[in-house]
Amino acid sequence: MLDRPHPTPEAPELDPFVLAKALSGAHFIGGRYVPARSGKSFAVVNPATGAEVAQAAEGDAADVDAAVEDAAKAQKAWARVPARKRGALVHKCAAVIRDHVEELGRLIALETGKALRTESRVEANTVADILEFFGGLGSELKGESVPFAPDVLSVTVREPLGVVGAIIPWNVPMLLMALKIAPALVAGNAVVVKSAEEAPLAVLRICELMNRVLPPGLFNMVSGFGPECGAPLVAHPKVRKVTFTGSVETGKIVYRTAAEKLIPVTLELGGKSPMIVFADCDFDKTVAGALTSMRFTRQGQSCTAASRICVERPIFEKFVKAMADRVNAMVMGDPLDEKTDIGTIISEGQFEKVKGFIEEGKATPGASALVCSAMPKDPALRKGLFLQPVIFTGLDNDSRLVQQEIFGPVTVVFPFDDPEAVLEAANDSEYGLAASLWTNNLKVGLDLAHRLEAGLVQINQNLVVQANLSYGGVKSSGLGKEASLEAMLEHFTHKKTIMVNMG
């Protein structure tokens, strides 16, 4: 039984307000809830109403040090556990998460404003899927025999790195945390996660749930702000690997700090993903795919959102109208309501940033803005961070709305005539995370897929991150891969060579 200094429910709690209060004011370190050593905390706000729903522990270097020290102690014993048994325990964690999917979905909807039916419940299920996938890969931590000399046995083995520091963002915090902790744990590492200050609750609950299965101290979590909590985690001398998802600017800071320590990093730093639509596409499927690709149900708060849509000119006008009609049919409202398709923006700061981009686009000569869907009418939501999706046309490729990651429900649609010109425009970006192509001519699709500067290219679909598919970007979109066996082997182990002279 876990040592709980305040009452968190043993069974799934389907009232997210009750669960949020129960999770207030604590990190999870050494198998138990602990308050911040400074005694400080900060508000967690429901973006649909503007009301405070909980307090989160405000971590600093002292909390980070305690978490890392506990993790370092636990990791030594964990590394000696057979890899398949480690995997089996992670797989067992997945079963616990599955029992709590509805609880976690409601909790993440409360703290992030993402719609329960279209986004949050899906994310909770995906966490269990990721844990199941990596839990089955313990046997794949294989080495090689190396032909060196007849009387010398030369082999390589995979060994864990030690303590992994994981820093996660707020848009899909449960999913992105799972992509980091699952391969790290199966590979024999311990993990300290620093949650996003906007969304610390659901990931804290997952940490507790997994600690019901895992040895104490192996998986610790701290909450707080970047400079006071995230930076000490990256800089801690016993952290031997950092995996970070967030902005390019913060990613560069993480990379510089890691370079001073000469430790490996994995960075996923966002995108400005193009969607290229040819006139021969399956029209209805592609229009539906545009809504999915733009992640409108998540208010566009996705690194892989198709925020640049290039449509072949013969179907351009028809496509823009059909897309707007589909978005207009989507319901914006209370994230916890099953009727809701679209929830809210995460925070006041992000809301103002996105509004600024929209206002700039509307003020641009020659631009046209299709404002879609309808604001919720419920008076209880009048203070909520709801923002109508906007489809822009008439913007040039050098517009800030085309070149910068907005992270909101804003996309720009262009007509094109020449595949080579659209390829050049698609690659004219500092980002290179994802892209999609929509055509029934697979020869054209595959040719462009090979030449697009992106880490993930999909043809006639644009799925979110999936376990077992290598995911990661090029250029300013980051370094390294996630979600695959490759990620576990290359980013959470090091290869050691052992030679035995038998002569």
Coordinates of C-alpha atoms in Angstrom, one line a residue:
M1 CA 0.0 0.0 0.0
L2 CA 1.3 3.4 -0.9
D3 CA 2.0 5.9 1.8
R4 CA -0.5 8.7 1.1
P5 CA -0.3 11.8 3.3
H6 CA -3.6 13.0 1.8
P7 CA -6.6 11.0 0.5
T8 CA -6.4 10.0 -3.1
P9 CA -9.0 7.3 -4.0
E10 CA -7.9 3.7 -4.4
A11 CA -10.7 3.0 -7.0
P12 CA -11.3 5.1 -10.1
E13 CA -12.9 8.5 -9.3
L14 CA -15.1 9.7 -12.1
D15 CA -15.7 13.1 -10.6
P16 CA -12.7 15.1 -11.9
F17 CA -13.3 17.9 -9.5
V18 CA -13.0 15.6 -6.5
L19 CA -9.9 13.9 -7.9
A20 CA -8.3 17.2 -8.7
K21 CA -8.7 18.4 -5.1
A22 CA -7.3 15.0 -3.8
L23 CA -4.2 15.4 -5.9
S24 CA -3.5 19.0 -4.8
G25 CA -0.2 20.2 -3.5
A26 CA 2.1 17.2 -4.0
H27 CA 5.0 15.8 -6.0
F28 CA 5.4 12.0 -6.1
I29 CA 8.8 10.9 -4.9
G30 CA 10.1 7.6 -3.5
G31 CA 6.7 5.9 -3.8
R32 CA 4.7 8.5 -1.9
Y33 CA 3.1 11.9 -2.2
V34 CA 5.2 14.7 -0.7
P35 CA 4.7 18.5 -0.6
A36 CA 7.2 20.9 -2.1
R37 CA 10.1 21.5 0.3
S38 CA 9.5 25.2 0.1
G39 CA 5.8 24.8 0.9
K40 CA 4.9 26.7 -2.2
S41 CA 2.1 25.8 -4.6
F42 CA 0.4 27.3 -7.6
A43 CA -3.2 27.2 -9.0
V44 CA -4.4 24.7 -11.6
V45 CA -7.2 26.4 -13.6
N46 CA -10.1 24.9 -15.6
P47 CA -9.7 26.7 -18.9
A48 CA -13.4 26.2 -19.7
T49 CA -14.6 28.3 -16.7
G50 CA -11.5 30.1 -15.4
A51 CA -12.0 28.5 -12.0
E52 CA -9.3 27.1 -9.8
V53 CA -9.7 23.3 -9.4
A54 CA -6.5 22.4 -7.5
Q55 CA -3.1 23.5 -6.3
A56 CA 0.1 22.0 -7.6
A57 CA 3.3 21.7 -5.7
E58 CA 5.8 24.3 -6.9
G59 CA 9.1 22.5 -7.2
D60 CA 12.6 23.8 -7.1
A61 CA 16.1 22.4 -7.0
A62 CA 15.7 20.8 -3.6
D63 CA 12.7 18.8 -4.8
V64 CA 14.5 17.8 -8.0
D65 CA 17.5 16.7 -6.0
A66 CA 15.4 14.5 -3.7
A67 CA 13.6 12.9 -6.7
V68 CA 16.8 12.3 -8.6
E69 CA 18.6 10.8 -5.6
D70 CA 15.7 8.4 -4.9
A71 CA 15.7 7.5 -8.6
A72 CA 19.4 6.8 -8.7
K73 CA 19.1 4.4 -5.7
A74 CA 16.2 2.6 -7.2
Q75 CA 17.8 2.3 -10.6
K76 CA 20.7 0.2 -9.5
A77 CA 18.4 -2.6 -8.4
W78 CA 16.1 -2.2 -11.3
A79 CA 18.9 -2.6 -13.8
R80 CA 19.6 -6.1 -12.4
V81 CA 16.0 -7.2 -12.9
P82 CA 15.8 -9.4 -16.0
A83 CA 14.6 -7.3 -19.0
R84 CA 11.5 -9.4 -19.7
K85 CA 10.4 -9.1 -16.1
R86 CA 10.9 -5.3 -16.3
G87 CA 8.7 -5.4 -19.4
A88 CA 6.1 -7.5 -17.7
L89 CA 5.8 -5.0 -14.9
V90 CA 5.4 -2.1 -17.3
H91 CA 2.7 -4.2 -19.1
K92 CA 1.0 -4.7 -15.7
C93 CA 1.0 -0.9 -15.3
A94 CA -1.0 -0.8 -18.6
A95 CA -3.7 -2.9 -17.1
V96 CA -4.0 -0.6 -14.1
I97 CA -4.2 2.4 -16.5
R98 CA -7.0 0.7 -18.5
D99 CA -9.0 0.3 -15.3
H100 CA -8.7 4.1 -14.8
V101 CA -9.2 5.3 -18.4
E102 CA -12.5 7.1 -17.8
E103 CA -11.1 8.7 -14.7
L104 CA -8.0 9.9 -16.5
G105 CA -9.9 11.1 -19.5
R106 CA -12.2 13.3 -17.3
L107 CA -9.3 14.6 -15.3
I108 CA -7.3 15.7 -18.3
A109 CA -10.4 17.3 -19.9
L110 CA -10.8 19.3 -16.7
E111 CA -7.3 20.6 -16.6
T112 CA -6.5 21.1 -20.3
G113 CA -10.0 21.9 -21.7
K114 CA -9.7 19.1 -24.3
A115 CA -13.1 17.6 -25.2
L116 CA -13.6 14.3 -23.4
R117 CA -15.2 12.3 -26.3
T118 CA -13.0 13.4 -29.1
E119 CA -9.7 13.9 -27.4
S120 CA -9.2 13.2 -23.7
R121 CA -10.6 9.7 -23.5
V122 CA -8.7 8.7 -26.6
E123 CA -5.5 10.0 -25.1
A124 CA -6.0 7.9 -21.9
N125 CA -6.5 4.8 -23.9
T126 CA -3.4 5.5 -25.9
V127 CA -1.3 5.7 -22.7
A128 CA -2.3 2.1 -21.9
D129 CA -1.5 1.0 -25.5
I130 CA 2.0 2.6 -25.3
L131 CA 2.8 0.8 -22.0
E132 CA 1.6 -2.5 -23.5
F133 CA 3.7 -2.1 -26.6
F134 CA 6.9 -1.3 -24.8
G135 CA 6.2 -3.8 -22.1
G136 CA 6.5 -6.5 -24.7
L137 CA 9.9 -5.4 -25.9
G138 CA 12.1 -6.5 -23.0
S139 CA 13.4 -9.4 -25.1
E140 CA 14.6 -7.0 -27.8
L141 CA 17.4 -5.5 -25.7
K142 CA 19.8 -7.6 -27.6
G143 CA 23.5 -7.3 -28.4
E144 CA 25.5 -8.8 -31.2
S145 CA 28.4 -11.2 -31.7
V146 CA 31.2 -9.5 -33.5
P147 CA 33.7 -11.4 -35.7
F148 CA 37.1 -10.3 -34.5
A149 CA 39.5 -13.3 -34.3
P150 CA 39.0 -17.0 -33.9
D151 CA 40.3 -17.1 -30.4
V152 CA 38.5 -14.0 -29.2
L153 CA 34.8 -13.9 -28.2
S154 CA 33.6 -10.3 -28.9
V155 CA 30.0 -9.3 -28.1
T156 CA 28.0 -6.2 -27.5
V157 CA 25.4 -5.7 -24.8
R158 CA 22.8 -3.0 -24.2
E159 CA 22.9 -1.4 -20.8
P160 CA 20.7 1.3 -19.3
L161 CA 21.9 4.9 -19.0
G162 CA 20.8 5.5 -15.4
V163 CA 18.4 8.3 -14.4
V164 CA 16.4 9.9 -17.2
G165 CA 15.0 13.4 -16.8
A166 CA 11.8 13.8 -18.8
I167 CA 10.1 17.2 -19.4
I168 CA 6.7 17.1 -21.0
P169 CA 4.3 19.7 -22.5
W170 CA 0.6 20.4 -21.8
N171 CA -1.1 19.5 -25.1
V172 CA -1.1 15.7 -24.8
P173 CA 0.8 15.3 -21.5
M174 CA -0.3 11.7 -20.7
L175 CA 0.6 10.4 -24.1
L176 CA 3.9 12.2 -24.4
M177 CA 4.9 11.1 -20.9
A178 CA 4.1 7.5 -21.8
L179 CA 6.3 7.7 -24.9
K180 CA 9.2 8.7 -22.6
I181 CA 8.8 6.6 -19.5
A182 CA 7.8 3.3 -21.0
P183 CA 10.9 2.7 -23.1
A184 CA 13.2 4.2 -20.4
L185 CA 11.8 1.8 -17.7
V186 CA 11.9 -1.3 -19.9
A187 CA 15.5 -0.5 -20.8
G188 CA 16.4 -0.5 -17.1
N189 CA 16.5 3.2 -16.3
A190 CA 14.8 5.2 -13.6
V191 CA 12.8 8.3 -14.5
V192 CA 12.0 11.7 -13.0
V193 CA 9.3 13.5 -14.9
K194 CA 8.8 17.3 -14.7
S195 CA 5.1 18.0 -15.6
A196 CA 3.8 21.0 -17.5
E197 CA 2.6 23.7 -15.0
E198 CA -0.7 24.0 -16.9
A199 CA -1.5 20.3 -16.7
P200 CA 0.1 18.5 -13.7
L201 CA -2.8 16.5 -12.4
A202 CA -3.5 13.5 -14.7
V203 CA 0.2 12.7 -15.1
L204 CA 0.6 12.8 -11.3
R205 CA -2.3 10.3 -11.0
I206 CA -0.6 8.1 -13.6
C207 CA 2.6 8.2 -11.6
E208 CA 0.8 7.1 -8.5
L209 CA -1.1 4.3 -10.4
M210 CA 2.2 3.0 -11.9
N211 CA 3.8 3.1 -8.5
R212 CA 1.3 0.6 -7.3
V213 CA 3.2 -1.9 -9.6
L214 CA 6.8 -0.5 -9.8
P215 CA 9.4 -0.5 -7.1
P216 CA 9.4 2.8 -5.1
G217 CA 11.6 5.6 -6.4
L218 CA 11.9 4.2 -9.9
F219 CA 9.3 6.6 -11.3
N220 CA 9.2 10.0 -9.6
M221 CA 7.3 13.2 -10.6
V222 CA 7.8 16.9 -9.8
S223 CA 5.7 19.9 -10.8
G224 CA 6.8 23.4 -11.2
F225 CA 8.1 26.1 -13.6
G226 CA 10.9 25.8 -16.1
P227 CA 13.7 27.9 -14.7
E228 CA 13.1 26.8 -11.1
C229 CA 12.2 23.1 -11.6
G230 CA 13.0 22.0 -15.2
A231 CA 16.4 23.6 -15.4
P232 CA 17.7 21.9 -12.2
L233 CA 16.5 18.6 -13.6
V234 CA 18.4 18.9 -16.8
A235 CA 21.5 20.2 -14.9
H236 CA 21.5 17.6 -12.2
P237 CA 24.8 15.6 -12.2
K238 CA 23.0 12.2 -11.7
V239 CA 20.7 12.7 -14.7
R240 CA 22.3 10.8 -17.5
K241 CA 19.8 11.4 -20.3
V242 CA 17.2 14.1 -21.0
T243 CA 14.1 13.8 -23.2
F244 CA 12.2 17.0 -23.8
T245 CA 9.1 18.0 -25.8
G246 CA 8.4 21.7 -26.1
S247 CA 9.4 24.9 -27.9
V248 CA 12.4 25.4 -30.0
E249 CA 13.7 28.1 -27.8
T250 CA 13.5 26.0 -24.6
G251 CA 14.8 22.9 -26.5
K252 CA 18.0 24.9 -27.4
I253 CA 18.5 25.7 -23.7
V254 CA 18.1 22.1 -22.7
Y255 CA 20.5 21.0 -25.5
R256 CA 23.2 23.5 -24.3
T257 CA 22.9 22.4 -20.7
A258 CA 23.1 18.7 -21.7
A259 CA 26.1 19.5 -23.9
E260 CA 28.0 20.8 -20.9
K261 CA 27.4 17.4 -19.2
L262 CA 28.0 15.5 -22.4
I263 CA 24.8 13.5 -22.0
P264 CA 22.4 12.4 -24.8
V265 CA 19.1 14.2 -25.4
T266 CA 16.0 13.6 -27.4
L267 CA 14.2 16.7 -28.5
E268 CA 10.7 17.1 -30.1
L269 CA 10.3 20.8 -30.8
G270 CA 7.2 21.3 -32.8
G271 CA 6.3 21.7 -36.4
K272 CA 4.5 23.6 -39.1
S273 CA 3.2 20.6 -41.0
P274 CA 2.1 20.8 -44.6
M275 CA -0.9 19.0 -46.1
I276 CA -0.7 18.6 -49.9
V277 CA -4.0 17.8 -51.6
F278 CA -4.2 16.8 -55.3
A279 CA -7.3 17.1 -57.4
D280 CA -7.5 13.3 -58.0
C281 CA -7.8 12.6 -54.2
D282 CA -10.9 11.0 -52.6
F283 CA -12.5 14.3 -52.0
D284 CA -14.8 13.5 -49.0
K285 CA -12.1 11.4 -47.3
T286 CA -9.6 14.2 -47.8
V287 CA -11.9 16.9 -46.4
A288 CA -12.5 14.8 -43.3
G289 CA -8.8 14.2 -43.2
A290 CA -8.1 17.9 -43.1
L291 CA -10.2 18.3 -40.0
T292 CA -8.3 15.4 -38.4
S293 CA -5.0 16.7 -39.7
M294 CA -5.6 20.2 -38.2
R295 CA -6.5 18.6 -34.9
F296 CA -9.5 21.1 -34.6
T297 CA -11.0 19.0 -31.8
R298 CA -7.8 19.8 -29.8
Q299 CA -8.1 23.5 -30.8
G300 CA -5.1 23.0 -33.1
Q301 CA -2.8 22.5 -30.1
S302 CA -0.6 19.9 -31.8
C303 CA 2.9 19.8 -33.1
T304 CA 1.7 17.8 -36.2
A305 CA -1.4 20.0 -36.9
A306 CA -1.8 20.6 -40.7
S307 CA -1.5 24.4 -40.4
R308 CA -0.4 24.8 -44.0
I309 CA -2.8 23.1 -46.5
C310 CA -1.9 23.3 -50.2
V311 CA -4.8 22.3 -52.5
E312 CA -4.5 21.8 -56.3
R313 CA -6.3 24.7 -58.0
P314 CA -9.2 22.8 -59.8
I315 CA -10.6 21.8 -56.4
F316 CA -9.4 24.7 -54.2
E317 CA -12.6 26.7 -53.8
K318 CA -14.7 23.6 -53.4
F319 CA -12.3 22.2 -50.8
V320 CA -12.2 25.4 -48.7
K321 CA -16.0 25.6 -48.6
A322 CA -16.4 21.9 -47.8
M323 CA -13.8 22.2 -45.0
A324 CA -15.5 25.3 -43.5
D325 CA -18.9 23.6 -43.7
R326 CA -17.5 20.6 -41.7
V327 CA -15.9 22.8 -39.1
N328 CA -19.1 24.8 -38.7
A329 CA -21.0 21.5 -37.9
M330 CA -18.6 20.9 -35.0
V331 CA -19.9 21.7 -31.5
M332 CA -17.7 23.9 -29.2
G333 CA -18.6 23.6 -25.5
D334 CA -18.0 22.1 -22.1
P335 CA -15.1 19.7 -22.5
L336 CA -16.8 17.2 -20.1
D337 CA -20.0 17.2 -22.2
E338 CA -20.3 14.1 -24.5
K339 CA -21.9 16.3 -27.1
T340 CA -18.8 18.6 -27.4
D341 CA -16.4 18.2 -30.4
I342 CA -14.1 21.2 -29.6
G343 CA -12.9 22.3 -26.2
T344 CA -10.7 25.2 -25.2
I345 CA -7.3 26.8 -25.5
I346 CA -5.1 25.7 -22.5
S347 CA -4.3 29.0 -20.9
E348 CA -4.8 32.8 -21.0
G349 CA -1.3 33.3 -22.3
Q350 CA -1.7 30.9 -25.2
F351 CA -5.2 32.3 -25.9
E352 CA -3.8 35.8 -26.3
K353 CA -0.9 34.6 -28.5
V354 CA -3.3 32.8 -30.9
K355 CA -5.7 35.7 -31.0
G356 CA -2.7 37.9 -31.9
F357 CA -2.0 35.7 -34.9
I358 CA -5.6 35.8 -36.0
E359 CA -5.8 39.6 -35.8
E360 CA -2.6 39.9 -37.7
G361 CA -4.0 37.6 -40.4
K362 CA -7.3 39.5 -40.7
A363 CA -5.4 42.8 -41.0
T364 CA -3.2 41.5 -43.9
P365 CA -4.2 43.0 -47.3
G366 CA -5.7 40.4 -49.6
A367 CA -6.3 37.8 -46.8
S368 CA -9.7 36.2 -46.2
A369 CA -10.6 34.6 -42.8
L370 CA -13.4 32.0 -42.5
V371 CA -14.4 32.0 -38.8
C372 CA -16.0 28.7 -38.1
S373 CA -18.1 26.9 -35.5
A374 CA -20.1 28.8 -32.9
M375 CA -19.1 29.9 -29.4
P376 CA -20.8 28.1 -26.5
K377 CA -24.0 29.7 -25.2
D378 CA -23.8 28.3 -21.7
P379 CA -23.4 31.3 -19.3
A380 CA -21.2 29.1 -17.0
L381 CA -18.6 29.1 -19.8
R382 CA -18.5 32.8 -20.5
K383 CA -15.0 33.1 -18.9
G384 CA -13.7 30.0 -20.8
L385 CA -10.9 30.2 -23.2
F386 CA -13.0 29.2 -26.3
L387 CA -11.7 30.3 -29.7
Q388 CA -13.4 29.8 -33.0
P389 CA -11.4 28.0 -35.6
V390 CA -10.2 30.2 -38.5
I391 CA -9.4 29.1 -42.1
F392 CA -7.2 31.7 -43.9
T393 CA -6.8 32.1 -47.6
G394 CA -4.9 34.8 -49.5
L395 CA -1.7 34.9 -47.3
D396 CA 1.8 34.8 -48.8
N397 CA 4.3 32.1 -47.9
D398 CA 6.4 34.7 -46.0
S399 CA 3.5 35.5 -43.6
R400 CA 4.1 34.8 -39.9
L401 CA 1.0 32.7 -39.9
V402 CA 2.6 30.5 -42.5
Q403 CA 6.1 30.4 -41.1
Q404 CA 5.6 30.3 -37.3
E405 CA 4.0 27.6 -35.2
I406 CA 0.7 29.1 -33.9
F407 CA -0.4 26.1 -31.8
G408 CA -4.1 27.1 -32.1
P409 CA -7.1 26.4 -34.4
V410 CA -5.7 28.4 -37.3
T411 CA -4.8 27.0 -40.7
V412 CA -3.8 28.7 -44.0
V413 CA -5.0 27.2 -47.3
F414 CA -3.2 27.9 -50.6
P415 CA -3.9 26.9 -54.2
F416 CA -1.2 25.3 -56.3
D417 CA -0.7 24.3 -59.9
D418 CA 2.8 22.7 -60.0
P419 CA 3.9 19.8 -57.8
E420 CA 7.5 21.0 -57.8
A421 CA 6.5 24.5 -56.7
V422 CA 4.3 23.1 -53.9
L423 CA 7.2 20.8 -52.8
E424 CA 9.4 23.9 -52.6
A425 CA 6.9 25.8 -50.6
A426 CA 6.3 22.9 -48.2
N427 CA 10.0 22.6 -47.5
D428 CA 10.4 26.3 -47.1
S429 CA 10.1 26.1 -43.3
E430 CA 12.5 25.9 -40.3
Y431 CA 10.4 22.9 -39.2
G432 CA 10.4 19.3 -40.4
L433 CA 8.2 17.2 -38.1
A434 CA 5.4 15.8 -40.2
A435 CA 3.6 16.1 -43.5
S436 CA 0.7 14.5 -45.4
L437 CA -0.1 13.9 -49.1
W438 CA -3.5 13.2 -50.5
T439 CA -3.7 11.6 -53.9
N440 CA -4.8 8.5 -55.7
N441 CA -1.6 8.6 -57.8
L442 CA 0.8 6.7 -55.6
K443 CA 3.7 7.3 -57.9
V444 CA 3.3 11.1 -57.4
G445 CA 2.7 10.6 -53.7
L446 CA 5.7 8.4 -53.1
D447 CA 8.0 10.6 -55.1
L448 CA 7.0 13.7 -53.1
A449 CA 7.1 11.7 -49.8
H450 CA 10.8 10.9 -50.4
R451 CA 11.6 14.6 -51.0
L452 CA 9.6 16.2 -48.3
E453 CA 11.8 17.4 -45.4
A454 CA 9.9 15.8 -42.6
G455 CA 10.4 13.0 -40.1
L456 CA 7.0 11.5 -40.7
V457 CA 5.1 11.6 -44.0
Q458 CA 1.7 10.0 -44.4
I459 CA -0.2 9.4 -47.7
N460 CA -4.0 9.6 -47.6
Q461 CA -4.1 9.8 -43.8
N462 CA -2.7 11.9 -41.0
L463 CA -2.8 9.8 -37.8
V464 CA -1.5 11.1 -34.4
V465 CA 1.6 9.4 -33.0
Q466 CA 1.2 5.6 -32.9
A467 CA 3.2 3.1 -30.9
N468 CA 5.6 1.1 -33.1
L469 CA 5.9 3.9 -35.7
S470 CA 9.1 5.9 -35.5
Y471 CA 8.3 9.5 -34.7
G472 CA 10.6 12.5 -34.7
G473 CA 11.6 15.5 -36.8
V474 CA 14.4 17.1 -38.7
K475 CA 15.6 20.7 -38.8
S476 CA 14.2 22.7 -35.9
S477 CA 11.7 20.1 -35.1
G478 CA 14.2 18.2 -33.0
L479 CA 16.6 15.3 -32.6
G480 CA 16.0 11.6 -32.1
K481 CA 13.0 9.3 -32.4
E482 CA 10.2 8.3 -30.1
A483 CA 7.4 5.6 -30.1
S484 CA 9.4 2.7 -31.5
L485 CA 11.8 -0.1 -30.7
E486 CA 14.5 2.1 -32.2
A487 CA 13.7 4.8 -29.6
M488 CA 14.2 2.4 -26.8
L489 CA 17.5 0.9 -28.1
E490 CA 19.1 4.1 -29.4
H491 CA 18.0 6.6 -26.9
F492 CA 17.6 4.8 -23.6
T493 CA 20.6 2.4 -23.7
H494 CA 24.3 2.5 -24.5
K495 CA 26.1 -0.3 -26.3
K496 CA 29.0 -1.9 -24.5
T497 CA 31.6 -4.1 -26.2
I498 CA 33.0 -7.1 -24.2
M499 CA 35.9 -9.1 -25.5
V500 CA 37.2 -12.4 -24.1
N501 CA 40.6 -13.7 -25.2
M502 CA 40.3 -17.5 -25.2
G503 CA 43.8 -18.2 -26.5

